[in-house]
Coordinates of C-alpha atoms in Angstrom, one line a residue:
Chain A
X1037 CA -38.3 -2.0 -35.1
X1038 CA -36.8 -5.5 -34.6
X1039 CA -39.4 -8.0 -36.6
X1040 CA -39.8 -11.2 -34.6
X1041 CA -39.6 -13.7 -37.2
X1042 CA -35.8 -12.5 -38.0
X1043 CA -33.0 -13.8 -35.9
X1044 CA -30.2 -11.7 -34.6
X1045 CA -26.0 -11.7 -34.1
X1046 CA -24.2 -10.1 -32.2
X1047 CA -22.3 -8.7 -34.7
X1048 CA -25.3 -7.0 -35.8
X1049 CA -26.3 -9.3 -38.5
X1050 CA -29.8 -10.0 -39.5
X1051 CA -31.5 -13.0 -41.2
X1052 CA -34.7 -14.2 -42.3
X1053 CA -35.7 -17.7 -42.5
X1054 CA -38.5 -19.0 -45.7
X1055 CA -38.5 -22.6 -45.7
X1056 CA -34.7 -23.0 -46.3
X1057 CA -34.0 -19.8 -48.2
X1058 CA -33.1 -16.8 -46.2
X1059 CA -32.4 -13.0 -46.5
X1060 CA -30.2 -11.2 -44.8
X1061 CA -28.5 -7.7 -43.7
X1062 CA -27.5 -5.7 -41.2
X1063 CA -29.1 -4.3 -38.3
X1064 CA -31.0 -0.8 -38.0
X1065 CA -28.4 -0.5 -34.7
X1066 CA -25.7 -1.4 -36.8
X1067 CA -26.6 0.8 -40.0
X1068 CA -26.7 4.0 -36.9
X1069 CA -23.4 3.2 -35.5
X1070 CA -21.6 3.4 -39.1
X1071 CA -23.3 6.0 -40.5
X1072 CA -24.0 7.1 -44.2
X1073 CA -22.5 3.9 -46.2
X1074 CA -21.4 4.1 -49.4
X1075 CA -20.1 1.2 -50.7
X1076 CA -20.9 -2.4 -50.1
X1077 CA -18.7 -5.3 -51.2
X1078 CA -20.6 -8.4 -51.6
X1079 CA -19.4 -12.0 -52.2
X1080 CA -20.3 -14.1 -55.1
X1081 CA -23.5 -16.2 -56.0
X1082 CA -22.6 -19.4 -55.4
X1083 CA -20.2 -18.9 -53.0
X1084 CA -20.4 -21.6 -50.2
X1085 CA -20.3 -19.9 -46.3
X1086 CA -19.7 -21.2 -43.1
X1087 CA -20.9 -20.3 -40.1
X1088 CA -19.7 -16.6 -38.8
X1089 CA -17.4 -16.2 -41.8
X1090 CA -16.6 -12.7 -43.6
X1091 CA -19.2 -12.4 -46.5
X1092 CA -18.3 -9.1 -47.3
X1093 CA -17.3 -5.3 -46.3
X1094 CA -19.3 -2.4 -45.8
X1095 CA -17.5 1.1 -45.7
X1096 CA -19.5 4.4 -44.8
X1097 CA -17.9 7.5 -44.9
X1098 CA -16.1 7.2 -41.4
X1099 CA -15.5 2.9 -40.9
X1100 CA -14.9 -0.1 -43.1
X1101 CA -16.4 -3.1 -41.7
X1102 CA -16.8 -7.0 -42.4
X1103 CA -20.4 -8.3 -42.2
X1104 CA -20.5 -12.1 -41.3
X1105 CA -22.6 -14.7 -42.3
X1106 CA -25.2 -15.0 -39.6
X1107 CA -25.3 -19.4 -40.9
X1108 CA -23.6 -21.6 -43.5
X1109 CA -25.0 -21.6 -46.9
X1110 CA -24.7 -21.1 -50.3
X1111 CA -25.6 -17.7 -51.8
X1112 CA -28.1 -17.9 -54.2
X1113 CA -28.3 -14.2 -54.9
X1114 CA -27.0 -10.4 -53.8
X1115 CA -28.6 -7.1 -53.9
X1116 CA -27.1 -5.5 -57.0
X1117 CA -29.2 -2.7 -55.6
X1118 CA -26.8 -1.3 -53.4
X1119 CA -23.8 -0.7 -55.9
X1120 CA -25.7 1.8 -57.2
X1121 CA -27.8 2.5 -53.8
X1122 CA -25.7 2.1 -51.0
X1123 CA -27.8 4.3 -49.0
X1124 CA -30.4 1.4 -49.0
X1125 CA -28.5 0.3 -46.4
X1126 CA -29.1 3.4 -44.0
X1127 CA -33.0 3.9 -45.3
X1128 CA -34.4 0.5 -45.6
X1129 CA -31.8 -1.9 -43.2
X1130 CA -34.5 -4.5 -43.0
X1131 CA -35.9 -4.4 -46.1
X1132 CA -34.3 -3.1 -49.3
X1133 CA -31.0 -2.5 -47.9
X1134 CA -30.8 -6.1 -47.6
X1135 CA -27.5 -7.9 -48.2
X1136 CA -28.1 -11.7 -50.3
X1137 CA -30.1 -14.6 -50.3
X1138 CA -28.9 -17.4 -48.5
X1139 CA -29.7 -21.5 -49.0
X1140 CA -29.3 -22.7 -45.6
X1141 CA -27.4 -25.7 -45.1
X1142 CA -28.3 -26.7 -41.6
X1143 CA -31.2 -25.0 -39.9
X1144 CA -30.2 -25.5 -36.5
X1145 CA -27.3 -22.9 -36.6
X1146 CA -30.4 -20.4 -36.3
X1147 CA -30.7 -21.7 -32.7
X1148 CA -27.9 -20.2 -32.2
X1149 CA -28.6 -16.5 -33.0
X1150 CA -30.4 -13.7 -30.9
X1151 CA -34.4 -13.1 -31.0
X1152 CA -35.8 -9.8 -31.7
X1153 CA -36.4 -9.5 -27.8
X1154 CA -32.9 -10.8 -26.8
X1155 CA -31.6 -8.7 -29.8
X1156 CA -33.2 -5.5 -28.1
X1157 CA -31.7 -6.6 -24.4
X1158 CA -28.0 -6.9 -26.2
X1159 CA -27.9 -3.4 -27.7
X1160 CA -29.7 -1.8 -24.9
X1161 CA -26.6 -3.2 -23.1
X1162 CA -24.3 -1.1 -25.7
X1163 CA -26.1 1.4 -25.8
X1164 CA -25.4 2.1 -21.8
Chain B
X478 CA -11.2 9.6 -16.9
X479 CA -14.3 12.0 -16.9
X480 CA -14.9 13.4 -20.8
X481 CA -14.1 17.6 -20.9
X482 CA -17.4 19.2 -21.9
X483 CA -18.0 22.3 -24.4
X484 CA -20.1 25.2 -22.9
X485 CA -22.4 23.7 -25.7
X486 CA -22.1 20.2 -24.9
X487 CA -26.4 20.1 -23.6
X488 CA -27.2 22.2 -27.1
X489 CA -25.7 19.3 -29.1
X490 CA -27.8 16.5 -27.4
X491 CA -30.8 18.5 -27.6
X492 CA -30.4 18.4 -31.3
X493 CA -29.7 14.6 -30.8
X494 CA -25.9 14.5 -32.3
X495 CA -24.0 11.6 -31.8
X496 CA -21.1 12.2 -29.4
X497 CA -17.9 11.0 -29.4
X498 CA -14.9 10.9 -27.7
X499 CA -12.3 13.1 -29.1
X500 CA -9.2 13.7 -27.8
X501 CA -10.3 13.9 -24.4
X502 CA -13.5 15.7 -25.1
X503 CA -17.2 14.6 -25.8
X504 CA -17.8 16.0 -28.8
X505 CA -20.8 15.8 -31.6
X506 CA -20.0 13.5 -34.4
X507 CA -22.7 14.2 -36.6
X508 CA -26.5 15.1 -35.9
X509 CA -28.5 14.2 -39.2
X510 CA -25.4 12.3 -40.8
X511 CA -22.1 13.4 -42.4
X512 CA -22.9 13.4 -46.0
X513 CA -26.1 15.3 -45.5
X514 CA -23.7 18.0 -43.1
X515 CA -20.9 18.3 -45.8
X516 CA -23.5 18.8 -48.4
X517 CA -25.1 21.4 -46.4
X518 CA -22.0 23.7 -45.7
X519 CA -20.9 23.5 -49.3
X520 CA -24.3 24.5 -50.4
X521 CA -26.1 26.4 -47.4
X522 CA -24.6 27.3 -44.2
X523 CA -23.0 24.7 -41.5
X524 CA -22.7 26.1 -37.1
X525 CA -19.7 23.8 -35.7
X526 CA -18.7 24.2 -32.0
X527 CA -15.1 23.8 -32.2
X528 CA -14.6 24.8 -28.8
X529 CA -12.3 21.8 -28.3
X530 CA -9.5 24.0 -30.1
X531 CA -6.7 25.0 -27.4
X532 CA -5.8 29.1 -27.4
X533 CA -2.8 30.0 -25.9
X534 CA -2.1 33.2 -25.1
X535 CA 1.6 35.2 -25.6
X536 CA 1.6 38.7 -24.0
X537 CA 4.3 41.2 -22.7
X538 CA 7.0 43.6 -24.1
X539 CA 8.5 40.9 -26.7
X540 CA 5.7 38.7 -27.6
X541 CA 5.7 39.9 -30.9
X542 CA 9.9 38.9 -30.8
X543 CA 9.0 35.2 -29.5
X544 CA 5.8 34.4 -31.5
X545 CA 8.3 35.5 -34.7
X546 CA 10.5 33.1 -32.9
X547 CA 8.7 30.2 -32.8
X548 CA 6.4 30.2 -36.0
X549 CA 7.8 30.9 -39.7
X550 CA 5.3 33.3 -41.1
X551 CA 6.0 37.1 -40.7
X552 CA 4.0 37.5 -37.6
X553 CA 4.9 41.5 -37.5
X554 CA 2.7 41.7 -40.5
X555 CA -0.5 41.4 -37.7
X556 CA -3.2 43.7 -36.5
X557 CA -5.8 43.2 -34.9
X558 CA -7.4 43.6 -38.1
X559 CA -5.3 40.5 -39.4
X560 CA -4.6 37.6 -38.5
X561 CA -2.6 34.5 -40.2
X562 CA -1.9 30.3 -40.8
X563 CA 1.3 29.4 -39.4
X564 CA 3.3 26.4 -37.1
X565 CA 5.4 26.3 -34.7
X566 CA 8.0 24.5 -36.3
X567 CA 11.2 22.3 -34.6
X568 CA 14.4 23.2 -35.3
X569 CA 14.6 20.5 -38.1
X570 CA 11.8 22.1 -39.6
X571 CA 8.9 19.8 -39.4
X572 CA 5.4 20.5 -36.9
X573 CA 5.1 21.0 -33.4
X574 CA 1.6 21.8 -34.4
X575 CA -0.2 24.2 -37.0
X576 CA -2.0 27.1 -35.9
X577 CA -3.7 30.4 -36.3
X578 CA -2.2 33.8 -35.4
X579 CA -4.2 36.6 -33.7
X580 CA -2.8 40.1 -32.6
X581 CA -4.9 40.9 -29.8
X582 CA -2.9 44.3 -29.6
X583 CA 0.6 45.0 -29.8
X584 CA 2.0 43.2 -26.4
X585 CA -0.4 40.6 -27.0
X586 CA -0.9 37.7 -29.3
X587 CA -3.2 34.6 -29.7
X588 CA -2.6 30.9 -30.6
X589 CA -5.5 28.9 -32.0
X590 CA -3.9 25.2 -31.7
X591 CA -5.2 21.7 -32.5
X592 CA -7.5 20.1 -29.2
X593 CA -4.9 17.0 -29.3
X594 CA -1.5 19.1 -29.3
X595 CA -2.4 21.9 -26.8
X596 CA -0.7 20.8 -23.9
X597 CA 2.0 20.1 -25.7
X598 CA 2.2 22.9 -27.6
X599 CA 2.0 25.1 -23.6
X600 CA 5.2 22.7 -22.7
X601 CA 6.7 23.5 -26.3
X602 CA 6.6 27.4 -25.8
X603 CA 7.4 27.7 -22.2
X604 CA 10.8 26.0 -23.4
X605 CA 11.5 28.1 -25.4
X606 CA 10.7 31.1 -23.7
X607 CA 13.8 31.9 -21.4
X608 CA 15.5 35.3 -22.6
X609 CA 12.0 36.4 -23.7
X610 CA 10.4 39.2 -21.7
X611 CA 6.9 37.6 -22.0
X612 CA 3.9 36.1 -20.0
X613 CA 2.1 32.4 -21.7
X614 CA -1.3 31.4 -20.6
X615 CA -2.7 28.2 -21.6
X616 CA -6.5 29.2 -22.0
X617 CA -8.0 26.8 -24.1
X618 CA -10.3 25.5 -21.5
X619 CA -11.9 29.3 -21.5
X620 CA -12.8 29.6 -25.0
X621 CA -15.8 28.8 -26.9
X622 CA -15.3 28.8 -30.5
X623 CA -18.3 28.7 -33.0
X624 CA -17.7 28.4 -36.7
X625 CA -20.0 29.2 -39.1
X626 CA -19.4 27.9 -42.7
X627 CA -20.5 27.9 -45.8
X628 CA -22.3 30.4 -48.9
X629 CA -24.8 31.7 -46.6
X630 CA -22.8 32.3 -43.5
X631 CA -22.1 36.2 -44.3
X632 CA -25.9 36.7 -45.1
X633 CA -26.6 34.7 -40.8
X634 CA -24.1 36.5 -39.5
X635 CA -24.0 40.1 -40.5
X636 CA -27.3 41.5 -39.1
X637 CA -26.0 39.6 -35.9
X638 CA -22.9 41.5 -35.1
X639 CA -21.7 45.0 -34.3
X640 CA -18.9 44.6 -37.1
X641 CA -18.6 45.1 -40.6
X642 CA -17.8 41.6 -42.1
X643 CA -18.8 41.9 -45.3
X644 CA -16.0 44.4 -45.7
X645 CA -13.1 41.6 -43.9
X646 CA -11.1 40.0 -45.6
X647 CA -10.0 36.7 -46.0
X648 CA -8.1 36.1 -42.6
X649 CA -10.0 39.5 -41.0
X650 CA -10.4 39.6 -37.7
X651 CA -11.9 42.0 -35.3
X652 CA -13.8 42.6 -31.8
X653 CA -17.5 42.5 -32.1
X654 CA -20.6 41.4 -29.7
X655 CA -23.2 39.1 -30.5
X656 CA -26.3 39.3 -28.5
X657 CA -24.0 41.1 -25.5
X658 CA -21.5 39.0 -25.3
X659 CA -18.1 40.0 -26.6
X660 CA -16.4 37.8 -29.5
X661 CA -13.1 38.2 -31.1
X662 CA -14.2 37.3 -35.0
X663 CA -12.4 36.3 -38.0
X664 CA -12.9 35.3 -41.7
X665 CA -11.6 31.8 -41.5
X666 CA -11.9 28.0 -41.3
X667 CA -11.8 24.7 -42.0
X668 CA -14.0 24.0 -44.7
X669 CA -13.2 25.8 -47.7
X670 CA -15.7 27.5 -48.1
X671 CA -16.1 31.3 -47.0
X672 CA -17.2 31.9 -43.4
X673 CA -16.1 33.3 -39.7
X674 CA -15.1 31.8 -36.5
X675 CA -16.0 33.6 -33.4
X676 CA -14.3 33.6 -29.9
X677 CA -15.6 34.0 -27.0
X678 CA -15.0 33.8 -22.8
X679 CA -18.4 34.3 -22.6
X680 CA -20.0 32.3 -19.8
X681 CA -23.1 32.2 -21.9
X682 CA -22.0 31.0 -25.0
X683 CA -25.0 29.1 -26.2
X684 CA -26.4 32.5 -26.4
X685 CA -24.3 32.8 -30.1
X686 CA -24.7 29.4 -31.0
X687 CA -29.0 29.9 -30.4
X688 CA -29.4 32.9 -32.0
X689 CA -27.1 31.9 -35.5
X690 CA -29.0 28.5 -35.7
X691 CA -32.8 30.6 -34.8
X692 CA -31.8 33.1 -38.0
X693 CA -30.0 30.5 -39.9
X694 CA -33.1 28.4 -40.5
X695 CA -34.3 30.4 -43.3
X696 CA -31.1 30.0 -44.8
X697 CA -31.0 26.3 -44.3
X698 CA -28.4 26.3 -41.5
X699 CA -26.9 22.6 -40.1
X700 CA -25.3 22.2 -37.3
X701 CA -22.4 20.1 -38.4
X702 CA -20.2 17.2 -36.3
X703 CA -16.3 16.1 -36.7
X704 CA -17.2 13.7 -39.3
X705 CA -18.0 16.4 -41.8
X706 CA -15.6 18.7 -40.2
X707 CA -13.0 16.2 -41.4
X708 CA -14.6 15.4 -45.0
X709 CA -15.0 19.1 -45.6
X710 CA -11.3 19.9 -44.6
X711 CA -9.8 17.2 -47.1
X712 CA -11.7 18.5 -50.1
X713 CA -10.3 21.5 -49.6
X714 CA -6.7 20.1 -48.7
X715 CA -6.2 21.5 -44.8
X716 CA -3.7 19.9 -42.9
X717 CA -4.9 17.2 -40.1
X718 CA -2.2 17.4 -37.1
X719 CA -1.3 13.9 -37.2
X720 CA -2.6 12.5 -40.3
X721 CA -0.8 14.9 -42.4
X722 CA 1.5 16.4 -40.4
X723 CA 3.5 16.1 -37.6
X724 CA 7.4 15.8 -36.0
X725 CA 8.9 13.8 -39.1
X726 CA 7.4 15.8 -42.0
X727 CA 8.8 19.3 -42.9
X728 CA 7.0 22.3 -43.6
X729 CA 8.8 22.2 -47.1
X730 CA 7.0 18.7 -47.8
X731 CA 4.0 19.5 -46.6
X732 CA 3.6 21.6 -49.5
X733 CA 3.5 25.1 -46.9
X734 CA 6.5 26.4 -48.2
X735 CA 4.8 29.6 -49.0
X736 CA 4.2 30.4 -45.0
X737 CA 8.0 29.8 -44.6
X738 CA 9.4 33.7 -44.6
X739 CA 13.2 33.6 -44.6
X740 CA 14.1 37.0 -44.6
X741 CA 12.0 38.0 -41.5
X742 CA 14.9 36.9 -39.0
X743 CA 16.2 33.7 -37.0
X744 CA 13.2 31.2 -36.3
X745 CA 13.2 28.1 -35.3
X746 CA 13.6 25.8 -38.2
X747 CA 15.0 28.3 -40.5
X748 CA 18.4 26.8 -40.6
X749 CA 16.8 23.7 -41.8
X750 CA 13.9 24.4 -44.1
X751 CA 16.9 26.7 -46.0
X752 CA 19.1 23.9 -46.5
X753 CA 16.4 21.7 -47.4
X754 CA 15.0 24.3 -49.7
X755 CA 18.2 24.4 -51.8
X756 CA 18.9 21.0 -51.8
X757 CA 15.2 20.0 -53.0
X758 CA 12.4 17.9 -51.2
X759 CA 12.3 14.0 -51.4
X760 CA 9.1 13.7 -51.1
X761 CA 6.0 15.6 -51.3
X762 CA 2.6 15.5 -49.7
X763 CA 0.2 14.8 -52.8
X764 CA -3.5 14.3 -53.2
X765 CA -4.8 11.3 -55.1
X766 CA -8.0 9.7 -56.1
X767 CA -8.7 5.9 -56.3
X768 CA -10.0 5.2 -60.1
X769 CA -11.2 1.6 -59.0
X770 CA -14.3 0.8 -56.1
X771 CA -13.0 0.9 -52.8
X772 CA -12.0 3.7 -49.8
X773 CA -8.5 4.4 -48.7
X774 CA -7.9 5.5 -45.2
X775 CA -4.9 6.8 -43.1
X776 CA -2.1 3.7 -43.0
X777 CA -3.3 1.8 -46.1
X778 CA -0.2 1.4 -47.4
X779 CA 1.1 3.0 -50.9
X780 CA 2.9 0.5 -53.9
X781 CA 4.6 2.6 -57.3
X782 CA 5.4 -0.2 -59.8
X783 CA 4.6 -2.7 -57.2
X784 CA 7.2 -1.3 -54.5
X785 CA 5.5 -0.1 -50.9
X786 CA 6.8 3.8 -50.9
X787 CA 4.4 5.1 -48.1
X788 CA 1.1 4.8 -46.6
X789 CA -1.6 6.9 -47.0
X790 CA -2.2 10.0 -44.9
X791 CA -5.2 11.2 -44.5
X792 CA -7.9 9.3 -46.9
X793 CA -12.0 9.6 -46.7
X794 CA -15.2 9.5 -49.2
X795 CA -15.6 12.9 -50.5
X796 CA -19.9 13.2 -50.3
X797 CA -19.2 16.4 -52.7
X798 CA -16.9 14.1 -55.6
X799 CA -18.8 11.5 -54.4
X800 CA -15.5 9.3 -54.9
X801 CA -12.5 8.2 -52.3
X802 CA -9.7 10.7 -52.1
X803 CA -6.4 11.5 -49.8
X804 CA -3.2 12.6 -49.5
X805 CA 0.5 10.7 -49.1
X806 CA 4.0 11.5 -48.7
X807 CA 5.5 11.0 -53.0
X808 CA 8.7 10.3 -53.8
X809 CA 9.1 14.0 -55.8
X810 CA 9.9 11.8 -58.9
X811 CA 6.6 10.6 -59.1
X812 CA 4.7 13.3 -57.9
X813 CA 3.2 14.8 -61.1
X814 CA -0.2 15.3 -61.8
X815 CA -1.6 12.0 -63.5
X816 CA 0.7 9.2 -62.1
X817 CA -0.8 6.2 -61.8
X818 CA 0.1 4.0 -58.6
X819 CA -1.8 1.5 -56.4
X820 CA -3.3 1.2 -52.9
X821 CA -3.4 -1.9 -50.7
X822 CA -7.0 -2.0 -49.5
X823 CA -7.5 -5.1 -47.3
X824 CA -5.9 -7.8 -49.5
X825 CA -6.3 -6.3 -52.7
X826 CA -4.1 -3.6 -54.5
X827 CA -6.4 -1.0 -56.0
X828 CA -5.5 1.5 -58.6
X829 CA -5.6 5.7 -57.9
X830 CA -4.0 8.4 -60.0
X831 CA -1.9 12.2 -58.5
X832 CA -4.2 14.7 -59.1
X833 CA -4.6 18.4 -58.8
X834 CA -5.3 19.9 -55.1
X835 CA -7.6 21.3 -53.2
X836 CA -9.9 18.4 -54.4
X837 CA -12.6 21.1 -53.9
X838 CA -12.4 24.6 -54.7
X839 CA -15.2 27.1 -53.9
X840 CA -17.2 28.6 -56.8
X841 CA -16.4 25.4 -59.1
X842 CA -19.3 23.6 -59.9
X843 CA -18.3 20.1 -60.7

């Protein structure tokens, strides 16, 4: 479930690293937990980030929530997928319910997030 | 605090619902996800253990006298055959709580009262009880209630029961068994859409709730969590204790006027809801839809021609519009059909328009 070459946050965030580009989205335990979304706010390409701040909003049926980026970067694209799809989100949370496309400005903020393995350990934790 | 369980409560995580905790109780939230639920009752057939519900009973020589007392419907229009939506009302005229009204017989009659109030409610009627020659039983832990909802729910049920329920009415009720054990049923809910609830002390409730989900299957049955419980019940414009109403709005503004029966004698609240009746509402409970992208929800607050004039009350998705709807207190001047206002979601101000209510109304295709 949790791919090991993403990294992890513990507010649920995912991200994928490609040689300075990165993907990201939310969690399968995240997309769970807020059930059927539909609606997804995302910010604009070319927006600059920093670390852990509100890139947009995602509102299912019972919650609105803020999704943070998981590092600082520029956005170099969203999925325009989901304004029409938001149930991407809930289907595909690793794949095409992803979020946007990041440029990474410093790579070492990854050291900072979770491993699929520590990932597993955290929500196991909320879980209980 | 230990959760209160339903008789049902190993039945739900069989079928591998999400719990919750809801008012005290652990209750299923949703089991294959709220849209899919809501869609399902509206087309199909929905189970819902609503056993959470408080019942409290009124019996004795004058319980017909003191439930007449404290609700504003004309209660001695009951049978056992009939049973009615009312409140018990304050004596300004705004909610202790909305309810249901069985006659159980003459001398004896039966509350059906939101899980949250029920205590309160108990405290609320034994106040008001002295000069009444009547008994009042807080039983709500005793009760299982099962509702089944939806176009297919006559078609589960009726082969299933000793009673004819194709012949009730809206608001029918009678005595009945299901697979031995005895039920009190009744044409009613919470969805809008037709369907019964069923009562029962039984200690074997699961019983009812195995056997409608076993013969529901062909019909494509669901067993269906709060979350849809809550988007059916706005669709269809049924009061939320506490998002809609509560101790500061009147019946009047609630739009329930039409339960209100004057001429049946002194209630509690008449006094009030009169006066206010003839001077005219302020405001009104209204139902709105946002026009731009975005969701309101209870407490977003509510700008006409950019001044904040209330917050919304209760405010969802709708899975069958498929956009966000809700309801909120109007100033009556602005409260026809059309009017355009906005809604402060997070920091921007989004527009929605007054429209017609229920948002949903059985039989229309939209």
């Amino acid at each position: 479930m949790y791919s090991d070459d993403f990294y992890y946050t513990k507010n649920h965030e995912w991200i994928q690293e490609k040689s300075g580009k990165a993907t990201v989205g939310i969690t399968d335990f995240a997309q769970k937990q807020l059930g059927d979304v539909v609606y997804v706010e995302l910010p604009k390409v070319g927006k600059k980030l920093e670390f852990h701040q509100s890139m947009g909003v995602i509102e299912s049926v019972k919650a609105v929530s803020d999704v943070y980026s998981p590092v600082s970067g520029e956005v170099m694209e969203v999925n325009k997928g989901l304004d029409d799809s938001p149930e991407l989100v809930n289907q595909d949370p690793h794949g095409k319910g992803w979020f946007i496309r990041l440029k990474i400005k410093d790579e070492t903020e990854l050291e900072k997030l979770m491993t699929a393995s520590e990932y597993e350990e955290f929500i196991e934790g909320i879980e209980e | 605090m230990t959760l209160k369980k339903t008789r049902l409560n190993s039945s739900h995580k069989k079928l591998g619902a999400k719990m919750i905790e809801f008012s005290g109780w652990e209750m299923p939230v949703e089991y294959s996800g709220v849209i899919d639920e809501h869609l399902a009752v509206r087309k199909k057939a929905g189970l819902f253990d609503v056993s959470h519900m408080g019942e409290i009973v009124i019996s004795g020589r004058q319980a017909l006298d003191f439930v007449q007392y404290l609700t504003p419907n004309d209660a001695a229009c009951l049978t056992p055959e009939k049973a009615q939506y009312s409140c018990l009302t304050t004596p300004q005229g705004t909610f202790v709580d909305d309810l249901l009204v069985y006659c159980l017989d003459q001398e004896k009659y039966l509350l059906c009262v939101n899980c949250s109030n029920s205590d309160k409610d108990y405290e609320w009627i034994l106040s008001h009880k002295e000069g009444f020659d009547v008994e009042v039983e807080n039983k709500s832990d005793d009760y299982t209630q099962i509702a089944l909802q939806g176009p297919r729910a006559l078609e589960i049920l009726k082969p299933l029961i000793d009673v004819n329920i194709e012949e009730m009415n809206l608001f029918g009720s009678s005595w009945g068994e299901i697979e031995g054990e005895e039920v009190l049923v009744s044409r009613t809910g919470y969805t809008g859409e037709d369907g019964f609830e069923v009562y029962t002390l039984s200690s074997r409730p699961e019983k009812i709730w195995d056997v409608i989900l076993e013969r529901g299957k062909n019909f494509g049955v669901n067993p269906i969590g709060l979350g849809a419980r809550d988007t059916l019940r706005l669709e269809s414009r049924l009061m939320l204790y506490g998002n809609d109403i509560d101790e500061t709005t009147t019946v009047l503004e609630a739009g329930l006027g039409w339960l209100v029966k004057y001429k049946k004698g002194e209630f509690l609240g008449r006094d009030a809801l009169l006066k206010q009746k003839e001077e005219g509402i302020k405001r009104r409970l209204v139902g709105f839809e946002v026009i731009e992208r975005g969701i309101a929800r209870p407490h977003y607050p509510v700008f006409i021609e950019g001044d904040k004039v209330s917050e919304v009350n209760s405010g969802t998705f709708s899975p069958y519009l498929k956009k966000s709807i809700g309801l909120t207190y109007f100033p009556v001047e602005y409260k026809e059909i059309g009017t355009e206002f906005e809604i402060g979601i997070r920091d921007r101000k989004v527009k929605a328009r007054v429209v017609p209510t229920p948002f949903y109304k059985r039989g229309e295709k939209n």
